[in-house]
């Protein structure tokens, strides 16, 4: 498989992951019985919030969804779908968790990659990766004024962290970026999937 | 009327709109019986929050109120007035709604205009316009930990959207910017005013 | 004392202040019995949130903790310490208030200084100074969904404001920056310490 084909796959999978994030955001608006603009706000914030904060902090010339508005379109599309088919989407809750797992696994790695590309030191790159995957849901919960899902003692941030640090390690071991992306994302997804399947949680402080 | 005169009118009306936004922010602090710094925080965040997010996302060299601190001064001024004359300002509630309507109508158009000027694609420009008008109130409600007013099923975001998209359409139809600004703002104001006068609301999802 | 020595002292004291801010953030996570990632999120946000917003608004090339990840490391370190020794850290509550007072006194001045360096007008520089000291705690309280500590009618913002404006005044009077930093920080610390010692509060609007 050529690098260009691989890039196209990653790009399309990225768009799909943003779509899934936006769905999980819009579902929150559905549960609160809000109007369509609230669906869109929740969908957009959840879909692109993490990547936006990453790009703003890295002071990148153009935030990714300004450069390529397809990300924004797909968030709005996901929100409108949810508005008109919320009963149907809400029933997908369990399935969405798995798609979300794939999304955070990918973005933890892509976020780390982008931060490294813009010269961020290793620790910062890891934090950026985790942030890309998780801040969208934090912003969603703040806007929706509900308990932060990220505070649930699940293997969620851990999975992102595994993806992000393993990608960094693989790059330092001079593994090819394409291969490193695949391995690190798979590791993050496996960890999150494992937790989902077995309902494993992290101990909280008492 | 010359373009310079028109620009001066828009500038002064913009300052006045920020003043009104700040008043609505400070009124929230009054209702919660907070101290003067809380009034100022609420006033500043509501007054310039939307435009600030727009400028940060567009990665503009200088955020508008850093380039021209008059916007900041006027927010602080509005907050201090409200602190010392809150009983009086609170009674203006109904009147403030109408001034706020004029403010969001203008900023939806100016936000779209600025985004286009900085090369944002059409969809992004529309989102930036709506954001300029509405995010200040979202940030205010988050800080004040009260239900987001933007989630009320009123014709509020719709009016901003009408102003923003109609401005975009008029520019594509090669209408002069000054004329387009006037028409689009008037349309947004009319829509919001219509909803205020007749107490029309948007259906929410059930 | 040479300017280089002085800079080194300021730098190390700055790191220590960020450490203290992060401790106060992580303590909130401890009180809510959250998991270690919540401790880190709260610690990082409280520790570097104010300076991050300052740098993003000033559109500085590299946010301070991306340029020098020591700030990020120390926040994570403080959060992990708190997680494993929370009972001990929580008992330091009173002492932490005094360290926090020293921290906000320093950052109000350093924030103003940085804003002036990047060409911000006086009013903006003062707001940036106050923001550097206080926004970390605002973000912490938003994430933790608790009443904003900044809204308590204590002499807190006042102390920051005193530090920030007195620094500005001293620079206009052509006092040397090192001396101005010392005097203005001491003034802010004295004011906050005075309020802490005597339990003085600010009148709130009624």
Coordinates of C-alpha atoms in Angstrom, one line a residue:
Chain A
X1 CA 0.0 0.0 0.0
X2 CA 1.4 3.4 -1.0
X3 CA 1.8 6.2 1.5
X4 CA -0.8 8.3 -0.4
X5 CA -3.4 5.5 -0.1
X6 CA -2.6 5.2 3.6
X7 CA -3.0 9.0 4.1
X8 CA -6.3 8.8 2.3
X9 CA -7.5 6.0 4.6
X10 CA -6.3 7.9 7.7
X11 CA -8.0 11.1 6.5
X12 CA -11.3 9.3 5.9
X13 CA -11.2 7.4 9.1
X14 CA -10.4 10.7 10.8
X15 CA -13.5 12.3 9.3
X16 CA -15.6 9.3 10.4
X17 CA -14.2 9.5 13.9
X18 CA -15.2 13.2 14.1
X19 CA -18.6 12.1 12.9
X20 CA -18.9 9.6 15.7
X21 CA -17.7 12.2 18.3
X22 CA -20.3 14.6 17.0
X23 CA -23.0 11.9 17.3
X24 CA -22.1 11.3 21.0
X25 CA -22.4 15.1 21.5
X26 CA -25.7 15.4 19.8
X27 CA -27.1 12.4 21.8
X28 CA -26.5 14.5 25.0
X29 CA -28.6 17.3 23.5
X30 CA -31.3 14.7 22.6
X31 CA -31.3 13.4 26.2
X32 CA -31.9 17.0 27.4
X33 CA -34.6 17.5 24.8
X34 CA -33.0 20.7 23.4
X35 CA -33.6 22.4 20.0
X36 CA -31.7 21.8 16.8
X37 CA -29.1 24.5 17.4
X38 CA -28.2 23.0 20.8
X39 CA -27.7 19.6 18.9
X40 CA -25.4 21.4 16.5
X41 CA -23.5 23.2 19.2
X42 CA -23.0 20.0 21.2
X43 CA -22.1 18.0 18.1
X44 CA -19.6 20.6 16.8
X45 CA -17.9 21.1 20.2
X46 CA -17.6 17.4 20.9
X47 CA -16.5 16.6 17.3
X48 CA -13.7 19.2 16.9
X49 CA -13.1 20.7 20.3
X50 CA -10.0 18.6 21.2
X51 CA -8.3 19.2 17.9
X52 CA -9.1 22.9 18.0
X53 CA -7.5 23.4 21.4
X54 CA -4.5 21.5 20.2
X55 CA -4.1 23.7 17.1
X56 CA -4.7 26.9 19.0
X57 CA -2.1 25.9 21.6
X58 CA 0.4 24.9 19.0
X59 CA -0.3 28.2 17.3
X60 CA -0.8 26.5 14.0
X61 CA -1.5 28.9 11.1
X62 CA -5.0 27.5 10.4
X63 CA -7.1 25.5 12.7
X64 CA -7.7 22.2 10.9
X65 CA -11.5 22.7 10.3
X66 CA -10.9 26.2 9.0
X67 CA -8.4 24.8 6.5
X68 CA -10.6 21.9 5.6
X69 CA -14.3 22.7 6.4
X70 CA -15.3 19.0 5.8
X71 CA -14.8 18.4 9.5
X72 CA -17.3 21.1 10.4
X73 CA -19.8 20.0 7.8
X74 CA -19.7 16.4 9.1
X75 CA -20.3 17.6 12.7
X76 CA -23.3 19.6 11.6
X77 CA -24.5 16.6 9.5
X78 CA -24.2 14.2 12.4
X79 CA -26.1 16.7 14.7
X80 CA -28.9 17.1 12.2
X81 CA -29.2 13.3 11.7
X82 CA -29.4 12.9 15.4
X83 CA -32.0 15.6 15.7
X84 CA -34.3 13.9 13.2
X85 CA -33.5 10.3 14.2
X86 CA -32.6 10.6 17.8
X87 CA -34.7 7.6 19.0
X88 CA -32.7 5.5 16.5
X89 CA -29.3 7.0 17.4
X90 CA -29.8 6.7 21.1
X91 CA -30.4 3.0 20.7
X92 CA -26.9 2.7 19.2
X93 CA -25.4 3.9 22.6
X94 CA -23.4 0.6 23.1
X95 CA -22.2 0.5 19.5
X96 CA -21.2 4.2 19.6
X97 CA -18.9 3.4 22.6
X98 CA -17.0 1.1 20.4
X99 CA -16.8 3.5 17.5
X100 CA -15.7 6.2 20.0
X101 CA -13.0 3.9 21.2
X102 CA -11.6 3.6 17.7
X103 CA -11.8 7.4 17.3
X104 CA -10.0 8.3 20.5
X105 CA -7.3 5.7 19.7
X106 CA -6.7 7.3 16.3
X107 CA -6.7 10.9 17.5
X108 CA -4.4 10.2 20.4
X109 CA -1.8 9.2 17.9
X110 CA -2.6 11.8 15.2
X111 CA -2.6 14.5 17.9
X112 CA 0.8 13.4 19.1
X113 CA 2.1 13.3 15.5
X114 CA 0.9 16.8 14.7
X115 CA 2.4 18.2 17.9
X116 CA 5.8 16.6 17.1
X117 CA 5.6 17.9 13.5
X118 CA 5.3 21.4 15.0
X119 CA 8.3 21.0 17.2
X120 CA 6.6 20.2 20.6
X121 CA 8.9 18.5 23.1
X122 CA 8.0 14.8 23.9
X123 CA 6.0 15.4 27.1
X124 CA 4.0 18.2 25.4
X125 CA 3.4 15.9 22.4
X126 CA 1.9 13.2 24.6
X127 CA -0.3 15.7 26.4
X128 CA -1.5 17.1 23.1
X129 CA -2.4 13.6 21.9
X130 CA -4.4 12.8 25.0
X131 CA -6.0 16.3 24.8
X132 CA -7.0 15.8 21.1
X133 CA -9.0 12.7 22.1
X134 CA -10.6 13.8 25.3
X135 CA -11.1 17.6 25.5
X136 CA -14.1 17.5 23.1
X137 CA -16.0 15.4 25.6
X138 CA -14.9 17.7 28.5
X139 CA -16.2 20.8 26.6
X140 CA -19.5 18.9 25.8
X141 CA -20.0 18.1 29.4
X142 CA -19.3 21.6 30.6
X143 CA -21.8 23.1 28.1
X144 CA -24.3 20.4 29.0
X145 CA -23.7 21.0 32.7
X146 CA -23.4 17.3 33.4
X147 CA -20.8 15.4 35.3
X148 CA -17.6 15.1 33.2
X149 CA -17.5 11.6 31.6
X150 CA -13.7 11.8 31.7
X151 CA -13.9 11.7 35.5
X152 CA -15.5 8.3 35.4
X153 CA -12.9 5.8 36.6
X154 CA -12.8 3.9 33.3
X155 CA -9.9 3.0 31.1
X156 CA -10.3 6.0 28.8
X157 CA -7.5 8.4 29.3
X158 CA -5.2 5.4 30.0
X159 CA -6.0 4.1 26.5
X160 CA -5.2 7.5 24.9
X161 CA -2.0 7.7 26.9
X162 CA -1.0 4.3 25.8
X163 CA -1.5 5.2 22.2
X164 CA 0.3 8.5 22.5
X165 CA 3.3 7.3 24.4
X166 CA 3.7 4.1 22.4
X167 CA 3.7 6.2 19.2
X168 CA 6.4 8.4 20.6
X169 CA 8.4 5.4 21.6
X170 CA 8.1 3.8 18.2
X171 CA 9.2 7.0 16.4
X172 CA 12.2 7.2 18.7
X173 CA 13.0 3.5 17.8
X174 CA 12.9 4.8 14.2
X175 CA 9.9 2.8 13.2
X176 CA 8.2 4.2 10.0
X177 CA 5.4 6.7 10.9
X178 CA 2.8 4.7 9.0
X179 CA 3.6 1.5 10.9
X180 CA 3.9 3.4 14.2
X181 CA 0.5 5.0 13.7
X182 CA -1.1 1.6 13.1
X183 CA 0.6 -0.2 16.0
X184 CA 0.0 2.7 18.5
X185 CA -3.7 3.2 17.5
X186 CA -4.3 -0.5 17.7
X187 CA -2.8 -0.7 21.1
X188 CA -5.0 2.2 22.4
X189 CA -8.1 0.6 20.8
X190 CA -7.3 -2.8 22.2
X191 CA -6.9 -1.4 25.7
X192 CA -10.1 0.6 25.6
X193 CA -11.9 -2.3 23.9
X194 CA -10.7 -4.6 26.6
X195 CA -12.0 -2.3 29.3
X196 CA -15.4 -2.0 27.5
X197 CA -15.7 -5.7 27.0
X198 CA -14.8 -6.6 30.6
X199 CA -16.2 -3.4 32.2
X200 CA -12.9 -2.8 33.9
X201 CA -12.4 0.5 35.8
X202 CA -9.6 2.4 37.4
X203 CA -9.4 2.7 41.2
X204 CA -10.4 6.2 42.4
X205 CA -8.9 8.0 45.3
X206 CA -10.7 7.5 48.6
Chain B
X1 CA -22.9 59.0 3.0
X2 CA -19.2 58.3 2.6
X3 CA -17.6 54.9 3.4
X4 CA -15.6 56.6 6.2
X5 CA -18.7 57.9 7.8
X6 CA -20.4 54.6 7.5
X7 CA -17.3 52.9 9.1
X8 CA -17.4 55.3 12.0
X9 CA -21.1 54.6 12.5
X10 CA -20.5 50.8 12.5
X11 CA -17.6 51.2 14.9
X12 CA -19.6 53.3 17.3
X13 CA -22.6 51.0 17.1
X14 CA -20.3 48.1 17.6
X15 CA -18.9 49.7 20.8
X16 CA -22.4 50.3 22.0
X17 CA -23.4 46.7 21.3
X18 CA -20.4 45.5 23.4
X19 CA -21.6 47.9 26.1
X20 CA -25.1 46.3 26.0
X21 CA -23.7 42.7 26.0
X22 CA -21.6 43.7 29.0
X23 CA -24.6 45.1 30.8
X24 CA -26.5 41.8 30.3
X25 CA -23.5 40.0 31.8
X26 CA -23.2 42.3 34.8
X27 CA -26.9 42.0 35.4
X28 CA -26.3 38.2 36.0
X29 CA -23.7 39.1 38.6
X30 CA -26.2 41.4 40.3
X31 CA -28.9 38.7 40.4
X32 CA -26.4 36.5 42.2
X33 CA -25.3 39.3 44.5
X34 CA -21.6 39.0 43.8
X35 CA -18.8 41.5 44.3
X36 CA -17.6 44.1 41.9
X37 CA -14.9 41.9 40.3
X38 CA -17.5 39.3 39.5
X39 CA -19.5 42.0 37.8
X40 CA -16.5 43.0 35.8
X41 CA -15.6 39.4 34.9
X42 CA -19.1 38.7 33.8
X43 CA -19.3 41.9 31.9
X44 CA -16.0 41.5 30.1
X45 CA -16.6 37.8 29.2
X46 CA -20.1 38.5 27.9
X47 CA -19.1 41.7 26.1
X48 CA -16.0 40.4 24.2
X49 CA -16.0 36.6 24.6
X50 CA -17.5 35.8 21.2
X51 CA -15.3 38.1 19.2
X52 CA -12.3 36.9 21.1
X53 CA -12.9 33.3 20.3
X54 CA -13.4 34.3 16.6
X55 CA -10.1 36.1 16.5
X56 CA -8.2 33.4 18.3
X57 CA -9.6 30.7 16.0
X58 CA -8.8 32.8 12.9
X59 CA -5.3 33.3 14.4
X60 CA -5.6 37.1 13.8
X61 CA -2.4 39.0 14.8
X62 CA -4.0 41.0 17.5
X63 CA -7.3 40.1 19.2
X64 CA -9.6 43.1 18.6
X65 CA -9.7 44.4 22.2
X66 CA -5.9 44.2 22.5
X67 CA -5.5 46.3 19.3
X68 CA -8.2 48.7 20.5
X69 CA -8.7 48.7 24.3
X70 CA -11.8 50.8 24.0
X71 CA -13.8 47.6 23.9
X72 CA -12.3 46.5 27.1
X73 CA -12.8 49.9 28.8
X74 CA -16.5 50.0 27.8
X75 CA -17.1 46.5 29.3
X76 CA -15.5 47.5 32.6
X77 CA -17.5 50.8 32.5
X78 CA -20.8 48.9 31.9
X79 CA -20.0 46.5 34.7
X80 CA -19.2 49.3 37.2
X81 CA -22.4 51.2 36.2
X82 CA -24.4 48.0 36.8
X83 CA -22.7 47.5 40.2
X84 CA -23.6 51.0 41.4
X85 CA -27.0 51.2 39.7
X86 CA -28.1 47.6 39.5
X87 CA -31.7 48.2 40.7
X88 CA -32.1 50.6 37.8
X89 CA -30.4 48.5 35.2
X90 CA -32.3 45.3 36.2
X91 CA -35.6 47.2 35.5
X92 CA -34.4 47.7 31.9
X93 CA -34.5 43.9 31.3
X94 CA -37.1 44.1 28.6
X95 CA -35.4 47.1 26.9
X96 CA -32.0 45.3 27.1
X97 CA -33.5 42.4 25.2
X98 CA -34.2 44.7 22.2
X99 CA -30.7 46.3 22.4
X100 CA -29.2 42.9 22.6
X101 CA -31.2 41.9 19.5
X102 CA -29.6 44.8 17.6
X103 CA -26.2 43.8 18.9
X104 CA -26.3 40.2 17.9
X105 CA -27.7 41.2 14.5
X106 CA -24.7 43.5 13.9
X107 CA -22.1 41.1 15.2
X108 CA -23.4 38.1 13.2
X109 CA -22.7 40.1 10.1
X110 CA -19.4 41.7 11.2
X111 CA -18.1 38.3 12.4
X112 CA -18.9 36.7 9.0
X113 CA -17.3 39.7 7.3
X114 CA -14.1 39.5 9.3
X115 CA -13.8 35.7 8.8
X116 CA -14.2 36.2 5.0
X117 CA -11.6 38.9 5.1
X118 CA -9.2 36.4 6.7
X119 CA -9.8 33.8 4.0
X120 CA -12.2 31.5 5.8
X121 CA -14.4 29.3 3.6
X122 CA -18.1 30.1 3.4
X123 CA -19.4 27.6 6.0
X124 CA -16.6 28.6 8.4
X125 CA -17.5 32.3 7.9
X126 CA -21.1 31.6 8.8
X127 CA -20.2 29.7 11.9
X128 CA -17.8 32.5 12.9
X129 CA -20.6 35.0 12.5
X130 CA -23.0 33.1 14.7
X131 CA -20.2 32.4 17.2
X132 CA -19.3 36.1 17.5
X133 CA -22.9 36.9 18.5
X134 CA -23.6 34.0 20.8
X135 CA -20.5 32.7 22.5
X136 CA -20.2 35.6 24.9
X137 CA -23.5 34.6 26.5
X138 CA -22.4 30.9 26.6
X139 CA -19.2 31.8 28.5
X140 CA -21.2 34.0 30.8
X141 CA -23.6 31.2 31.6
X142 CA -20.8 28.7 32.2
X143 CA -19.0 31.1 34.6
X144 CA -22.3 31.9 36.3
X145 CA -23.2 28.2 36.4
X146 CA -26.7 28.8 35.2
X147 CA -28.7 27.2 32.4
X148 CA -27.4 28.3 29.0
X149 CA -29.7 31.0 27.6
X150 CA -28.7 29.9 24.1
X151 CA -30.5 26.5 24.8
X152 CA -33.8 28.3 25.3
X153 CA -35.9 27.5 22.2
X154 CA -36.2 31.1 21.2
X155 CA -35.5 32.6 17.7
X156 CA -32.0 33.7 18.7
X157 CA -29.4 31.6 16.9
X158 CA -31.8 31.5 13.9
X159 CA -31.7 35.3 13.7
X160 CA -27.8 35.3 13.8
X161 CA -27.8 32.6 11.2
X162 CA -30.1 34.6 9.0
X163 CA -27.9 37.6 9.2
X164 CA -24.8 35.7 8.6
X165 CA -26.0 33.6 5.6
X166 CA -27.8 36.5 4.0
X167 CA -24.7 38.6 4.2
X168 CA -22.7 35.8 2.5
X169 CA -25.4 35.5 -0.2
X170 CA -25.4 39.2 -0.8
X171 CA -21.6 39.3 -1.2
X172 CA -21.8 36.4 -3.6
X173 CA -24.4 38.4 -5.6
X174 CA -21.8 41.2 -5.7
X175 CA -23.8 43.6 -3.5
X176 CA -21.6 46.3 -2.1
X177 CA -20.4 45.4 1.5
X178 CA -21.9 48.5 3.1
X179 CA -25.3 47.8 1.6
X180 CA -25.0 44.0 2.4
X181 CA -24.2 44.8 6.0
X182 CA -27.2 47.0 6.4
X183 CA -29.6 44.6 4.7
X184 CA -28.3 41.5 6.5
X185 CA -28.2 43.1 9.9
X186 CA -31.7 44.5 9.4
X187 CA -33.0 41.0 8.5
X188 CA -31.4 39.4 11.6
X189 CA -32.8 42.2 13.8
X190 CA -36.3 42.0 12.2
X191 CA -36.4 38.2 12.8
X192 CA -35.2 38.5 16.4
X193 CA -37.5 41.5 17.0
X194 CA -40.4 39.6 15.5
X195 CA -39.8 36.7 17.9
X196 CA -39.5 39.1 20.9
X197 CA -42.6 41.0 20.0
X198 CA -44.8 37.9 19.4
X199 CA -43.0 35.6 21.9
X200 CA -42.4 33.0 19.2
X201 CA -40.2 30.0 20.1
X202 CA -38.6 27.1 18.2
X203 CA -39.8 23.6 18.7
X204 CA -37.5 21.5 20.8
X205 CA -36.8 17.8 20.4
X206 CA -39.1 15.5 22.5
Chain C
X1 CA 22.9 40.7 42.7
X2 CA 23.2 40.4 38.9
X3 CA 20.3 40.5 36.6
X4 CA 21.0 36.9 35.6
X5 CA 20.8 35.7 39.2
X6 CA 17.7 37.7 39.7
X7 CA 16.1 36.1 36.6
X8 CA 17.1 32.6 37.8
X9 CA 15.4 33.4 41.2
X10 CA 12.3 34.6 39.5
X11 CA 12.2 31.6 37.2
X12 CA 12.6 29.1 40.0
X13 CA 10.1 30.9 42.1
X14 CA 7.7 30.9 39.1
X15 CA 8.1 27.1 38.8
X16 CA 7.4 26.8 42.5
X17 CA 4.3 29.0 42.2
X18 CA 3.0 26.8 39.4
X19 CA 3.6 23.8 41.6
X20 CA 1.6 25.3 44.4
X21 CA -1.3 26.2 42.0
X22 CA -1.3 22.6 40.7
X23 CA -1.4 21.4 44.3
X24 CA -4.5 23.5 45.0
X25 CA -6.1 22.0 41.8
X26 CA -5.3 18.4 42.7
X27 CA -6.6 18.9 46.2
X28 CA -10.0 19.6 44.6
X29 CA -9.8 16.3 42.8
X30 CA -9.0 14.6 46.1
X31 CA -12.0 16.1 47.8
X32 CA -14.2 14.7 45.0
X33 CA -12.4 11.3 45.3
X34 CA -11.6 11.2 41.6
X35 CA -9.0 9.0 39.8
X36 CA -5.4 10.0 39.0
X37 CA -6.1 11.5 35.6
X38 CA -8.7 13.8 37.1
X39 CA -6.0 14.9 39.6
X40 CA -3.6 15.6 36.7
X41 CA -6.2 17.4 34.7
X42 CA -7.2 19.6 37.6
X43 CA -3.5 20.1 38.6
X44 CA -2.4 21.1 35.0
X45 CA -5.4 23.3 34.4
X46 CA -5.0 25.2 37.7
X47 CA -1.2 25.4 37.3
X48 CA -0.9 26.7 33.8
X49 CA -4.4 27.8 32.7
X50 CA -4.0 31.5 33.4
X51 CA -0.6 31.9 31.7
X52 CA -1.9 29.8 28.8
X53 CA -4.9 32.0 28.1
X54 CA -2.6 35.1 28.4
X55 CA -0.1 33.6 25.8
X56 CA -2.9 32.6 23.4
X57 CA -4.6 36.0 23.6
X58 CA -1.3 37.8 23.1
X59 CA -0.7 35.4 20.2
X60 CA 2.8 34.5 21.4
X61 CA 4.7 32.2 19.1
X62 CA 5.0 29.4 21.7
X63 CA 2.8 29.1 24.8
X64 CA 5.2 29.1 27.8
X65 CA 4.8 25.5 28.7
X66 CA 5.4 24.3 25.1
X67 CA 8.6 26.3 25.0
X68 CA 9.7 25.1 28.4
X69 CA 7.9 21.8 29.4
X70 CA 9.3 22.1 33.0
X71 CA 6.0 23.9 33.9
X72 CA 4.0 21.0 32.6
X73 CA 6.2 18.4 34.4
X74 CA 5.9 20.2 37.6
X75 CA 2.1 20.3 37.4
X76 CA 1.9 16.6 36.7
X77 CA 4.4 16.0 39.6
X78 CA 2.3 18.0 42.0
X79 CA -0.8 16.1 41.0
X80 CA 0.7 12.7 41.4
X81 CA 2.2 13.7 44.8
X82 CA -1.3 14.8 45.9
X83 CA -2.8 11.6 44.6
X84 CA -0.5 9.5 46.7
X85 CA -0.3 11.8 49.7
X86 CA -3.6 13.6 49.6
X87 CA -4.4 13.2 53.4
X88 CA -1.1 15.0 54.0
X89 CA -1.6 17.7 51.4
X90 CA -5.1 18.4 52.4
X91 CA -3.9 19.2 55.9
X92 CA -1.7 21.9 54.4
X93 CA -4.8 23.8 53.3
X94 CA -4.0 26.9 55.4
X95 CA -0.4 26.9 54.5
X96 CA -1.2 26.5 50.8
X97 CA -3.3 29.7 51.0
X98 CA -0.2 31.6 51.9
X99 CA 1.9 30.0 49.2
X100 CA -0.9 30.7 46.8
X101 CA -0.8 34.3 47.9
X102 CA 2.9 34.5 47.0
X103 CA 2.2 32.8 43.6
X104 CA -0.6 35.1 42.5
X105 CA 1.4 38.2 43.7
X106 CA 4.3 37.1 41.4
X107 CA 2.2 36.1 38.4
X108 CA 0.1 39.3 38.4
X109 CA 3.3 41.2 37.9
X110 CA 5.0 38.8 35.5
X111 CA 1.8 38.6 33.4
X112 CA 1.6 42.4 33.2
X113 CA 5.3 42.5 32.3
X114 CA 4.9 39.9 29.5
X115 CA 1.9 41.7 28.1
X116 CA 3.8 45.0 28.0
X117 CA 6.7 43.2 26.3
X118 CA 4.4 42.1 23.6
X119 CA 3.1 45.6 23.0
X120 CA -0.2 45.4 24.9
X121 CA -1.7 48.8 25.9
X122 CA -1.7 49.6 29.7
X123 CA -5.3 48.6 30.4
X124 CA -4.8 45.3 28.5
X125 CA -1.5 44.7 30.4
X126 CA -3.2 45.0 33.7
X127 CA -6.1 42.7 32.7
X128 CA -3.5 40.2 31.5
X129 CA -1.7 40.3 34.8
X130 CA -4.9 39.7 36.8
X131 CA -5.9 37.0 34.4
X132 CA -2.6 35.2 34.7
X133 CA -3.1 34.9 38.4
X134 CA -6.7 34.0 38.6
X135 CA -8.0 32.2 35.4
X136 CA -6.4 28.9 36.4
X137 CA -8.6 28.7 39.5
X138 CA -11.7 29.7 37.4
X139 CA -11.0 26.9 34.9
X140 CA -10.4 24.5 37.8
X141 CA -13.8 25.4 39.3
X142 CA -15.6 25.1 36.0
X143 CA -14.2 21.6 35.4
X144 CA -14.8 20.6 39.0
X145 CA -18.3 22.1 38.7
X146 CA -18.0 23.9 42.0
X147 CA -18.8 27.5 43.0
X148 CA -16.0 29.8 41.6
X149 CA -13.6 30.6 44.4
X150 CA -12.9 33.9 42.6
X151 CA -16.5 34.9 43.4
X152 CA -15.9 34.8 47.1
X153 CA -15.8 38.3 48.4
X154 CA -12.2 38.0 49.6
X155 CA -9.3 40.4 48.8
X156 CA -8.0 38.2 46.0
X157 CA -8.5 39.9 42.7
X158 CA -7.8 43.2 44.5
X159 CA -4.3 42.0 45.5
X160 CA -3.6 40.9 41.9
X161 CA -4.9 44.3 40.6
X162 CA -2.7 46.1 43.1
X163 CA 0.4 44.2 42.0
X164 CA -0.4 44.7 38.3
X165 CA -1.2 48.4 38.4
X166 CA 1.6 49.3 40.8
X167 CA 4.1 47.5 38.5
X168 CA 2.7 49.5 35.6
X169 CA 3.0 52.7 37.5
X170 CA 6.6 52.0 38.6
X171 CA 7.6 51.3 35.0
X172 CA 6.1 54.6 34.0
X173 CA 8.1 56.3 36.7
X174 CA 11.1 54.7 35.1
X175 CA 11.9 52.4 38.0
X176 CA 14.2 49.5 37.0
X177 CA 12.1 46.4 36.0
X178 CA 13.8 44.2 38.7
X179 CA 13.1 46.6 41.5
X180 CA 9.6 47.2 40.2
X181 CA 8.9 43.5 40.1
X182 CA 10.0 43.2 43.7
X183 CA 8.1 46.1 45.0
X184 CA 4.8 45.4 43.1
X185 CA 4.9 41.7 44.0
X186 CA 5.5 42.5 47.6
X187 CA 2.6 44.9 47.7
X188 CA 0.3 42.4 46.2
X189 CA 1.5 39.7 48.6
X190 CA 1.2 42.1 51.6
X191 CA -2.4 43.0 50.7
X192 CA -3.5 39.3 50.2
X193 CA -1.6 38.3 53.3
X194 CA -3.2 41.1 55.3
X195 CA -6.6 39.8 54.2
X196 CA -5.7 36.2 55.0
X197 CA -4.4 37.2 58.5
X198 CA -7.3 39.4 59.4
X199 CA -10.0 37.5 57.4
X200 CA -11.0 40.7 55.7
X201 CA -13.6 40.5 52.9
X202 CA -14.9 42.7 50.2
X203 CA -18.6 43.9 50.3
X204 CA -20.8 42.2 47.8
X205 CA -23.7 43.7 46.0
X206 CA -27.1 43.3 47.8

